[in-house]
Short mmCIF file of C-alpha atoms in Angstrom, two decimals:
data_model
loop_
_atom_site.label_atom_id
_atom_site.label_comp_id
_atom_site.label_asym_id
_atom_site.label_seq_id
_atom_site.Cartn_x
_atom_site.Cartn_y
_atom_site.Cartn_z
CA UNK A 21 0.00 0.00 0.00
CA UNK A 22 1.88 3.39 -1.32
CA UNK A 23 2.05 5.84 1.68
CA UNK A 24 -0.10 8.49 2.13
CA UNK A 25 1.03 11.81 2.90
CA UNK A 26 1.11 12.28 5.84
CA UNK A 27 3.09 9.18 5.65
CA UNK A 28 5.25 10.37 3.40
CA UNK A 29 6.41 13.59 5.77
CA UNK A 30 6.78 11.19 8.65
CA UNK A 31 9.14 9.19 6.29
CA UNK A 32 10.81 12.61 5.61
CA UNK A 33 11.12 13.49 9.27
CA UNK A 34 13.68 10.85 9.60
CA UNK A 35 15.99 12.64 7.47
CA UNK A 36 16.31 15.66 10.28
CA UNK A 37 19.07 15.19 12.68
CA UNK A 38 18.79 17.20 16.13
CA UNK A 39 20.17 20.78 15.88
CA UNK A 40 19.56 20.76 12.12
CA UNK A 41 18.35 24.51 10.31
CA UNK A 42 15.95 23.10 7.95
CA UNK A 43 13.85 24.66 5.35
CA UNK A 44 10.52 23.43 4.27
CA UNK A 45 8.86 24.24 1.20
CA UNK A 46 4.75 24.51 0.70
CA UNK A 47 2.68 21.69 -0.09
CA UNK A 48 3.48 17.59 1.81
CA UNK A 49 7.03 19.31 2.93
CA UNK A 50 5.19 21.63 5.59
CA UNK A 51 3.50 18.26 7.17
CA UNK A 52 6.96 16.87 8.54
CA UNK A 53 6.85 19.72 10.90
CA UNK A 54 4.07 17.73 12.27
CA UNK A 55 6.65 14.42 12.62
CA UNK A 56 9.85 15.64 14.24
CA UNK A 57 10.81 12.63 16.17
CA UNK A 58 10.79 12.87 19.77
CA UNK A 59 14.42 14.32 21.41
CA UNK A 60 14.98 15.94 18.40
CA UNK A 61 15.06 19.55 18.19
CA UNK A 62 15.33 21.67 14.52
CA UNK A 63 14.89 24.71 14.07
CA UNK A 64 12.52 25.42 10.92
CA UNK A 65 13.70 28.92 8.43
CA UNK A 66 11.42 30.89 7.09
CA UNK A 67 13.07 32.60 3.72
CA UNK A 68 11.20 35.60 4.00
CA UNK A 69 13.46 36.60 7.29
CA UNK A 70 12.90 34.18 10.12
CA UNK A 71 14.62 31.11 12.14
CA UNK A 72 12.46 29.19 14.87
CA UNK A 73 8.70 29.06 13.17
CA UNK A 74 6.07 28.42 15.69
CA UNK A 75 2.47 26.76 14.90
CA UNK A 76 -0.31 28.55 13.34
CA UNK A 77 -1.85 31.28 16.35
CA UNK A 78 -4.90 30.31 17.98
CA UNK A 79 -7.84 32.01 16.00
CA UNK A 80 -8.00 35.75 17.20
CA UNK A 81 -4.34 35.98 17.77
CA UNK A 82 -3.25 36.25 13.94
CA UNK A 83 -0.93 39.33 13.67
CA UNK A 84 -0.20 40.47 9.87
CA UNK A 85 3.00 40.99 10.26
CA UNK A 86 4.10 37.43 11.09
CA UNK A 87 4.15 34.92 7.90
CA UNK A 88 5.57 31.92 6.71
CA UNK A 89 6.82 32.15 3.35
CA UNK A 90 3.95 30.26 2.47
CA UNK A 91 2.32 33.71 3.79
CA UNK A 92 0.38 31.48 6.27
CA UNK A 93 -0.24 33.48 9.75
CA UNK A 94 2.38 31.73 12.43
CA UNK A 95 3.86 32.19 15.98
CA UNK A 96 7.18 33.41 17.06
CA UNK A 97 9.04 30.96 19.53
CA UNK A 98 11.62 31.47 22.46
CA UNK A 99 14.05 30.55 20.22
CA UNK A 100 13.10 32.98 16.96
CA UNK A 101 14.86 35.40 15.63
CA UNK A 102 14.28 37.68 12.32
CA UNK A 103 15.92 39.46 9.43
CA UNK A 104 15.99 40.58 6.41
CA UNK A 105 15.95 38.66 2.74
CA UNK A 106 19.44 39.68 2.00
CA UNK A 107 20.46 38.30 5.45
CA UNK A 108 18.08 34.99 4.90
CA UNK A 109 19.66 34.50 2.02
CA UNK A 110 22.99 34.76 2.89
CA UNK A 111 22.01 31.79 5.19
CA UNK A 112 20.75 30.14 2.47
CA UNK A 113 23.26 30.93 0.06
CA UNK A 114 26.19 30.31 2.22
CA UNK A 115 25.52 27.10 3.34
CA UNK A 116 24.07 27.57 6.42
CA UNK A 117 20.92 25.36 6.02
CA UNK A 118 21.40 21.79 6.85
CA UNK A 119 18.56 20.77 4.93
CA UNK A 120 16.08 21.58 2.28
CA UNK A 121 12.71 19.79 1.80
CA UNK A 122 10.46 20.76 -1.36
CA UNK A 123 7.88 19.40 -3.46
CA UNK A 124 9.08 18.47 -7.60
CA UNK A 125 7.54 18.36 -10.65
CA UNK A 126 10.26 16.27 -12.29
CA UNK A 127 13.58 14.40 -10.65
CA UNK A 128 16.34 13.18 -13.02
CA UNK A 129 18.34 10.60 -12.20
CA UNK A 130 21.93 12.85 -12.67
CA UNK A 131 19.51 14.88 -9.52
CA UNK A 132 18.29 17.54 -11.67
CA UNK A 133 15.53 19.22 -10.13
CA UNK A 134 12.10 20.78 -12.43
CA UNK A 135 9.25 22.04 -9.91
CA UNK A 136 8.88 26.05 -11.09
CA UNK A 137 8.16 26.03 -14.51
CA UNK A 138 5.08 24.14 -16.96
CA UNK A 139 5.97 26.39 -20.57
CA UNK A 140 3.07 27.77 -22.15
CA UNK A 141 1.17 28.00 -18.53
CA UNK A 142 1.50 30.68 -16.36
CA UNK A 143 4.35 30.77 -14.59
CA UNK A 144 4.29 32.27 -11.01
CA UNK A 145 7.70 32.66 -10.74
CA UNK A 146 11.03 30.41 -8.23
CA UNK A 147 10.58 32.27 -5.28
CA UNK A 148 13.43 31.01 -3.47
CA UNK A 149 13.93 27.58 -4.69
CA UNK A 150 16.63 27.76 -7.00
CA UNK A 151 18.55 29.58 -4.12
CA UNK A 152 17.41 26.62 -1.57
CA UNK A 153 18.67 24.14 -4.01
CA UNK A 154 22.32 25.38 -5.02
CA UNK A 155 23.16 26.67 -1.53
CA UNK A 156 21.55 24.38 1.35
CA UNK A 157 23.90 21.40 2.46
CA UNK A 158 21.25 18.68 1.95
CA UNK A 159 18.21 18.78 -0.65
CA UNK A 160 15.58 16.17 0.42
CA UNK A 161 12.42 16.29 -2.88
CA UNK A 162 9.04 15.01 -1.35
CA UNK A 163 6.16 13.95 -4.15
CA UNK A 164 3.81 11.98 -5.53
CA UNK A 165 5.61 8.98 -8.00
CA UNK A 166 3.47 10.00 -10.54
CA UNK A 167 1.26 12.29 -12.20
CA UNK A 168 -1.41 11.25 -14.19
CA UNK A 169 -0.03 8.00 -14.14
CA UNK A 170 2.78 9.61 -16.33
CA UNK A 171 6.72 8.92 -14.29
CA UNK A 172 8.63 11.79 -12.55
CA UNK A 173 11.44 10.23 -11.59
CA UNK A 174 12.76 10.49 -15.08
CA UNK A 175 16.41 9.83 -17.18
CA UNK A 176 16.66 13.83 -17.78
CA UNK A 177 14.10 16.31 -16.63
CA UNK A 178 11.74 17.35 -19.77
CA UNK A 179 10.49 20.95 -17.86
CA UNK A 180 13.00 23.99 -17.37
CA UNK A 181 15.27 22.74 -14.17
CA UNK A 182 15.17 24.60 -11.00
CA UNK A 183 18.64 23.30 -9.92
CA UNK A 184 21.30 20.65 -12.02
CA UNK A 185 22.39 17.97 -9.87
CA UNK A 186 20.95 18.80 -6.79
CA UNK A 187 18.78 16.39 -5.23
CA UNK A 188 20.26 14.11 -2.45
CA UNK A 189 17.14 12.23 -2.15
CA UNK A 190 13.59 11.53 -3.35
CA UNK A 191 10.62 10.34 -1.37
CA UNK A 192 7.40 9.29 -3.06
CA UNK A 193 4.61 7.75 -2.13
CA UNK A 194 6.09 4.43 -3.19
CA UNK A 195 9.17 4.41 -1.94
CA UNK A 196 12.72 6.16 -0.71
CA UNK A 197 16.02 7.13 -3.80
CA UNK A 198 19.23 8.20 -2.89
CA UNK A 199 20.79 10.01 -5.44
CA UNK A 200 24.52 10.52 -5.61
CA UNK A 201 25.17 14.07 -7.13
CA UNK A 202 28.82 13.34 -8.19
CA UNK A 203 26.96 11.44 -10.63
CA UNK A 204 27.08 7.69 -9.16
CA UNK A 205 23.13 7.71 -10.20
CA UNK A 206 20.37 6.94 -8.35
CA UNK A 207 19.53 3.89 -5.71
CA UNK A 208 16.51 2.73 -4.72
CA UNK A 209 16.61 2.25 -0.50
CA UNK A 210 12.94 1.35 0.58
CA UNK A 211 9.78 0.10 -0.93
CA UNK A 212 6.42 1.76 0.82
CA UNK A 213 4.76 -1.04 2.43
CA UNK A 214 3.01 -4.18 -0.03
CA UNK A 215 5.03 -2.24 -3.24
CA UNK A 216 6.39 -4.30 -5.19
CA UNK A 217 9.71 -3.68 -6.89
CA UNK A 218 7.91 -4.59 -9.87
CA UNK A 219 5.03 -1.91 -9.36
CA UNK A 220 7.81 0.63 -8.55
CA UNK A 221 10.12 -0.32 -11.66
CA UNK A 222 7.18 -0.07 -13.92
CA UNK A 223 6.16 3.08 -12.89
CA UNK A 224 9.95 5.04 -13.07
CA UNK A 225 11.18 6.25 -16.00
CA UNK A 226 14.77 6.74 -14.32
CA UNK A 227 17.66 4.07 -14.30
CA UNK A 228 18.61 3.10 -10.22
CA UNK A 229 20.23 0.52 -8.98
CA UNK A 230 18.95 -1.17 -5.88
CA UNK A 231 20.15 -0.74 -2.19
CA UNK A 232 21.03 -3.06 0.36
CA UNK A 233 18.55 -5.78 1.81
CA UNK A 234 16.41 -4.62 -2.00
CA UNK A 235 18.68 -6.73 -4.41
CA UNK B 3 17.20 68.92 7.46
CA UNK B 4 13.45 68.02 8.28
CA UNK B 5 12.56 64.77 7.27
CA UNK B 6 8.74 64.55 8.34
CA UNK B 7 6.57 65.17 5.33
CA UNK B 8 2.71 65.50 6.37
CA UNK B 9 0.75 63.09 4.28
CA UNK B 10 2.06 60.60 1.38
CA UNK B 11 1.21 62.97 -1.14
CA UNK B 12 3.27 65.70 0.20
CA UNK B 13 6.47 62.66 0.71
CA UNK B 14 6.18 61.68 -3.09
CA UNK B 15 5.93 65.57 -4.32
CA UNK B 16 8.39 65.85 -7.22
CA UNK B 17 9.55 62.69 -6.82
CA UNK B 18 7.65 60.81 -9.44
CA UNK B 19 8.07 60.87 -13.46
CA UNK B 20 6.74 58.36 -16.12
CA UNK B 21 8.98 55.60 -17.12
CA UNK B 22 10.97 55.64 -13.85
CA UNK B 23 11.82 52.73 -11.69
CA UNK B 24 10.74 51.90 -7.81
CA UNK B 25 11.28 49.45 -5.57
CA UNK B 26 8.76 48.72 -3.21
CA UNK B 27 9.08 46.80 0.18
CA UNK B 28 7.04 43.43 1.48
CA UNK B 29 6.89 39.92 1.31
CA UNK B 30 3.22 39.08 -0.08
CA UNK B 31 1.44 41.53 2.04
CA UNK B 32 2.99 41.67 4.60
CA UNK B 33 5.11 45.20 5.51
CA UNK B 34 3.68 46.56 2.14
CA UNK B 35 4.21 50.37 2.27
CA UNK B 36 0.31 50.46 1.03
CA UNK B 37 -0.02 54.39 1.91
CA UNK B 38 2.35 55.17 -0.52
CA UNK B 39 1.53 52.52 -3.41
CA UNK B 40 -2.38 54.26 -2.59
CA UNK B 41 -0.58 57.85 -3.11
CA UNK B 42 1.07 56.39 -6.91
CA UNK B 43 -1.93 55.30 -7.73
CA UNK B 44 -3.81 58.36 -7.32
CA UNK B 45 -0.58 60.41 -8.90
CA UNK B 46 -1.47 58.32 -11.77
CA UNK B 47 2.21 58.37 -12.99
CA UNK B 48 2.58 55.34 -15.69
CA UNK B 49 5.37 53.05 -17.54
CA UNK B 50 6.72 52.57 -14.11
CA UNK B 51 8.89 49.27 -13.37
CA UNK B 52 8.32 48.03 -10.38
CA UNK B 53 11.39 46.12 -8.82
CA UNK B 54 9.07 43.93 -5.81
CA UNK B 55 9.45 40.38 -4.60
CA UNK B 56 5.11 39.88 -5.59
CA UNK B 57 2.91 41.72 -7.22
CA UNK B 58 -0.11 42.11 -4.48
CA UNK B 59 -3.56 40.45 -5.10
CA UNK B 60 -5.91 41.74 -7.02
CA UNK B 61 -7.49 44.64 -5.08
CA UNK B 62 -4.43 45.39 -3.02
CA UNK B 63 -0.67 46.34 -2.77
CA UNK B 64 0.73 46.78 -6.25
CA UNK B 65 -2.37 44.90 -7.39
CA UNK B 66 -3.50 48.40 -7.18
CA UNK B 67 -1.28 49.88 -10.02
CA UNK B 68 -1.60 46.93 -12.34
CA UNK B 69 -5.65 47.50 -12.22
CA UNK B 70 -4.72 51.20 -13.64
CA UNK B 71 -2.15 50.20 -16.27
CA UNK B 72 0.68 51.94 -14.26
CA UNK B 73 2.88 49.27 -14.22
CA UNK B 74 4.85 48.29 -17.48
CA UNK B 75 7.55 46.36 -15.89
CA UNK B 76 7.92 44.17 -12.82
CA UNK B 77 11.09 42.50 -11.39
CA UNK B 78 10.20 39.66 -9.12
CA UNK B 79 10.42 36.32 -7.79
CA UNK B 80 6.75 34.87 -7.15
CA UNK B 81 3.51 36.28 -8.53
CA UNK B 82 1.47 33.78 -8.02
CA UNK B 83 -1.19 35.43 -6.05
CA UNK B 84 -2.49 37.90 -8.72
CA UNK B 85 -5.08 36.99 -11.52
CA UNK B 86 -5.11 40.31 -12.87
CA UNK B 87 -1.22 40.01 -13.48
CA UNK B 88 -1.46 36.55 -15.25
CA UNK B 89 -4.47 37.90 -17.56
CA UNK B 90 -2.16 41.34 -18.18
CA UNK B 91 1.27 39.10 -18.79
CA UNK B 92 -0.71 36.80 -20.60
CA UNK B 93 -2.17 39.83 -23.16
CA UNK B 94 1.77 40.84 -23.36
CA UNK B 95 0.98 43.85 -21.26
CA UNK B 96 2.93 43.47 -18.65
CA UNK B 97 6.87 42.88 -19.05
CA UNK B 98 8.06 40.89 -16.13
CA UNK B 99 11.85 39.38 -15.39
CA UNK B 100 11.78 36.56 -12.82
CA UNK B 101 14.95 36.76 -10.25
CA UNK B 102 15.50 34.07 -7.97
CA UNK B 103 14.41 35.53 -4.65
CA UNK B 104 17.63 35.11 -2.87
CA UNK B 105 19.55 36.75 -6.10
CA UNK B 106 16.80 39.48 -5.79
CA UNK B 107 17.98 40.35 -2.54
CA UNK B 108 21.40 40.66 -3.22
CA UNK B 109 20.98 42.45 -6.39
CA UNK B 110 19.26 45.02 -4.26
CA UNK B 111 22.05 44.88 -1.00
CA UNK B 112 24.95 44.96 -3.86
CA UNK B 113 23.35 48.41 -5.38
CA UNK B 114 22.70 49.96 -2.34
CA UNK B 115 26.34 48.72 -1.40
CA UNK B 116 27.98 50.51 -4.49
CA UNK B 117 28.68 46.76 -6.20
CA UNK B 118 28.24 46.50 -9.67
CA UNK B 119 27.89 42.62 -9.93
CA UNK B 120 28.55 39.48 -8.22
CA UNK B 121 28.82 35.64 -8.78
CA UNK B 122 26.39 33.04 -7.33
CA UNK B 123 25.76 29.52 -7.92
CA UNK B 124 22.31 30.01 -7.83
CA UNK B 125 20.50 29.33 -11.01
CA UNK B 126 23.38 27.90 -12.61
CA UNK B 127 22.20 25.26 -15.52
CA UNK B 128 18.77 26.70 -15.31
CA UNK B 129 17.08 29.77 -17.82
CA UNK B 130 18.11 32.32 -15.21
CA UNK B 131 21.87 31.79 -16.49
CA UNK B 132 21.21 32.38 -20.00
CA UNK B 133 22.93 35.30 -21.04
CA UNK B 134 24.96 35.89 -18.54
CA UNK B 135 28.42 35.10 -17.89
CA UNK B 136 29.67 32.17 -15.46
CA UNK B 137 33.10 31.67 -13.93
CA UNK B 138 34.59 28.60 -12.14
CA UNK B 139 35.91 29.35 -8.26
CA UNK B 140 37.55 26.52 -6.62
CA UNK B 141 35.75 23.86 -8.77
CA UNK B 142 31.95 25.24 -9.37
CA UNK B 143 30.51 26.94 -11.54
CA UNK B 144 28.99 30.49 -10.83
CA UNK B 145 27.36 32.81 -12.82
CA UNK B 146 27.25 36.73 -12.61
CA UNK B 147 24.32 39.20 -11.42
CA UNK B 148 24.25 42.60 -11.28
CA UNK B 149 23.42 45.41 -8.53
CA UNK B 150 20.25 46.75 -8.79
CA UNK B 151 19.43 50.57 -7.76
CA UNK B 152 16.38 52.44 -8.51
CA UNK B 153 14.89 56.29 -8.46
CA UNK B 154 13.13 55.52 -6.05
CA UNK B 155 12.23 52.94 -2.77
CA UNK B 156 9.09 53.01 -1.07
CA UNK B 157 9.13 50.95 2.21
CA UNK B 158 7.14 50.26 5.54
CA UNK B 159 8.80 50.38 8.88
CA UNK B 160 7.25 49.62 12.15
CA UNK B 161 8.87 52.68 14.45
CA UNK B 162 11.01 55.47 13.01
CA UNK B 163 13.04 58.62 14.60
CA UNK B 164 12.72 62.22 13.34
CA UNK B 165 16.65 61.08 12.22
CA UNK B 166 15.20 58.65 10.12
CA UNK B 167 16.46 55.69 11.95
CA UNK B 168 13.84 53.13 11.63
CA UNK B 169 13.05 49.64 13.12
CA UNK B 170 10.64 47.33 11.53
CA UNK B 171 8.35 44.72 12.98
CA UNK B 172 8.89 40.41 12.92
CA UNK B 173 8.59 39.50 9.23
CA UNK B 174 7.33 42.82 7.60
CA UNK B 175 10.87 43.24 7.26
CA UNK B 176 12.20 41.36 4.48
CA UNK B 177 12.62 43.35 1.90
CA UNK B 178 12.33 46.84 3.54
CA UNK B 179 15.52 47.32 4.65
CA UNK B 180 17.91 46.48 1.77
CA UNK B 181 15.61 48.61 -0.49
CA UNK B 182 15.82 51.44 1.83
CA UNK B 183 19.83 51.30 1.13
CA UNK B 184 19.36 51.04 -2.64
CA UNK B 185 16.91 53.71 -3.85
CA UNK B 186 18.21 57.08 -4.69
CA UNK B 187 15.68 58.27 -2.82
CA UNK B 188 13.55 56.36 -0.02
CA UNK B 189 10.44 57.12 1.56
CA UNK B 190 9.74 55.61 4.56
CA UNK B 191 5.87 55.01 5.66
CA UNK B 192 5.97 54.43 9.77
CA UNK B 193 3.69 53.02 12.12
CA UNK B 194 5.03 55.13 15.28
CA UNK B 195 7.23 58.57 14.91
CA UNK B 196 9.66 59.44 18.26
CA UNK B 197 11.77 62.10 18.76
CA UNK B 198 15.93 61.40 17.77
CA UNK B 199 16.86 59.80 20.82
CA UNK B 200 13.77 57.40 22.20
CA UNK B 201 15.25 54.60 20.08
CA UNK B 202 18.03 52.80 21.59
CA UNK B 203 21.04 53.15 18.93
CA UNK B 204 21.68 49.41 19.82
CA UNK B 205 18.00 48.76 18.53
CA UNK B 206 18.04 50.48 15.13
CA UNK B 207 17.80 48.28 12.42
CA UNK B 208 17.76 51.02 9.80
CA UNK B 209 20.26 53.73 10.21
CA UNK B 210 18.74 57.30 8.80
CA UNK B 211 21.53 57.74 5.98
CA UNK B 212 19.44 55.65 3.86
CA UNK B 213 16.52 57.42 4.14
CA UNK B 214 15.04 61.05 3.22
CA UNK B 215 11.64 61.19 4.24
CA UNK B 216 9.30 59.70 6.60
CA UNK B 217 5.35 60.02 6.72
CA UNK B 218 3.53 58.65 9.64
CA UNK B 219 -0.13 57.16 9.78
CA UNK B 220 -1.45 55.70 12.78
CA UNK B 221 -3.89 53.16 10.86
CA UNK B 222 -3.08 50.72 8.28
CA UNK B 223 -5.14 48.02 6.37
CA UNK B 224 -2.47 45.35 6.64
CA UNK B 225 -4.56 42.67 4.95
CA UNK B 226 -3.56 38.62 6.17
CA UNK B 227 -3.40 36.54 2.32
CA UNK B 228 -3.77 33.24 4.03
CA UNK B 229 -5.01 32.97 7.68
CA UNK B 230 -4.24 29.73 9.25
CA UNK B 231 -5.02 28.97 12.96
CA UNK B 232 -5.66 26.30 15.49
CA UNK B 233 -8.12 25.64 17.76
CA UNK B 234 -7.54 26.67 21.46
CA UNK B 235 -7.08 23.90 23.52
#
């Protein structure tokens, strides 16, 4: 049974290690904030100029001036501090961020990254994703294996990239890659629970090679 | 020098000219300087570009000036928000140059800083490097971006001094204060106006070099795009 995706983020949680900076991009990636495993403290960036996001304020307490990127009302913590773009994204930018986890259109298997562009739509624009994908240490892609039945794990992305070789790892709802971005390819680590690697195979466009305990 | 200019209309006076550019302050809606986008509107200058991280909604922020045709250019990273932009860009309108957010920044903190250009590795092997030219430092690949100035920034700040030192509030900052160093002229809306001397130096985020005038309002629409809450417990 693929995971679902809630599922998925608690699968993604596991990738935070305690006194990790992460970012967290809009869509399934803002769930694992819902799934940080117990002992384990992160402290979640906001690109639009703030470290230590709190939950959503209880209803009444909303105050305009205090958004996610997402532009989401949130809370400050004891821990939060804030600043300006420049400044957040010199912390992006220089390396600062432990680890990145966003939403894709398309994943190749050399980790080239598509999730800001669909030519002849509208395009709304990369906020700060290409800057969260070239300068955070760790770039963690959380989506759905397919869409419309068609694969996005693919051999080269087919949409305008958002980052080349960038992606350290892909979680879907069928299962967990590794992707080496000195160009070792990609590795399949974990099946979602009753996939088979047949089901998974058939349904990934991209070469990979399979991990330990898989083969 | 007096700073404190009565009403928006008197802190824009002879400051505005078709075909000129501005950068205006804000992340979505949030530390918009909406007095002064209100006071362009009704100045009904035109062919501006607009160098701002989002375009407003439709019905507010720089929504405002793309309802009245003012806008001919924008310069930002994420404009999702706005049908009335997609429906203008769409027409060919409305010229718009994506930045990556982060590069936006900097673009603006390197004019304001008196830097011409610098390399990043963002957007390197994507359509934002076309064009432009790309270096290798220690092994990667950068590419080069320009400062960015304009004639004129328009920001919001929380608190300012009659020095011009302002501090802003939580995330209405972003943009604000790198665009107050990088127009040749900024205009600073404020929530609160003190006397030089009742902020603590330590506390100023701003310093009052960068800006040259300062209107104060006491209310402000500050509209929420997306309110999210929890239940009390």
């Amino acid at each position: 049974m693929p995971w679902t995706r809630d599922e998925m983020a608690q699968r993604a949680a596991l990738e935070l290690k305690d006194g990790f900076y992460v970012n967290l991009g809009i869509g399934i990636p803002t769930l694992v904030s819902n799934y940080i495993p117990s002992g384990i403290i992160v402290q979640l960036q906001s690109e639009n100029g703030m470290l230590a996001m709190g939950p959503f304020p209880y209803d009444g307490d909303e105050d305009p001036d205090l958004i996610n990127a997402g532009k989401q009302t949130i809370t400050e913590l004891p821990t939060t501090s804030y600043f300006d773009s420049a400044q957040s994204f010199g912390m992006v930018r220089g390396g600062h961020i432990d680890l990145s986890i966003l939403g894709a259109m398309q994943v190749a298997e050399n980790g080239d990254l598509a999730n800001w562009m669909i030519p002849g739509r509208m395009v709304k624009g990369m906020g700060g994703a290409m800057d969260l994908v070239a300068g955070v240490k760790r770039v963690v892609v959380l989506m759905e294996h397919t869409a419309k039945d068609e694969p996005k794990l693919l051999r080269r992305c087919t949409l305008p990239l958002t980052g080349a070789g960038v992606v350290d790892m892909v979680i879907t709802d069928l299962g967990v890659f590794q992707i080496d971005r000195r160009g070792s390819g990609m590795t399949l680590l974990e099946l979602a629970p009753e996939v088979s690697l047949q089901e998974i195979r058939g349904k990934t466009e991209a070469d990979y090679a399979l991990g330990a305990g898989l083969a | 020098m007096n700073k404190i200019f009565p009403d928006a209309t008197a802190a824009l006076a002879g400051l505005l000219h078709d075909g000129m550019t501005i950068m205006a302050g804000g992340f979505g809606l949030s530390g918009i300087p909406e007095k002064l986008i209100a006071e362009i509107k009704s100045s009904g200058v035109s062919g501006l570009t607009v160098i701002s991280n989002n375009a407003g909604i439709d019905g507010a922020g720089l929504g405002l000036l793309l309802e009245t045709r003012q806008i001919k250019k924008m310069i930002s990273s994420y404009v999702g928000e706005n049908k009335l932009f997609a429906d203008l860009y769409l027409k060919g309108e409305l010229e718009l140059e994506f930045n990556p957010q982060g590069t936006l920044a900097e673009r603006i903190r390197a004019g304001g800083a008196g830097i011409p250009a610098f390399f990043t590795k963002t957007g390197v092997g994507t359509l934002v490097a076309e064009g432009k030219e790309t270096r290798e430092f220690d092994g990667q690949t950068y590419i080069l971006e320009r400062g960015l100035a304009a004639d004129l920034a328009i920001i919001h700040a929380w608190k300012a001094d009659t020095e011009g030192n302002l501090v802003f509030r939580k995330t209405a900052r972003n943009f604000n204060p790198v665009m107050a160093t990088a127009g040749r002229v900024t205009v600073a809306e404020v929530e609160h106006l003190v006397p030089a001397g009742q902020i603590d130096p330590d506390q100023i985020h701003t310093p009052g070099i960068f800006v040259q005038r300062i209107v104060h309002y006491d209310h402000y629409e500050k509209r929420i795009e997306q309110r999210t809450v929890r239940k009390r417990g």
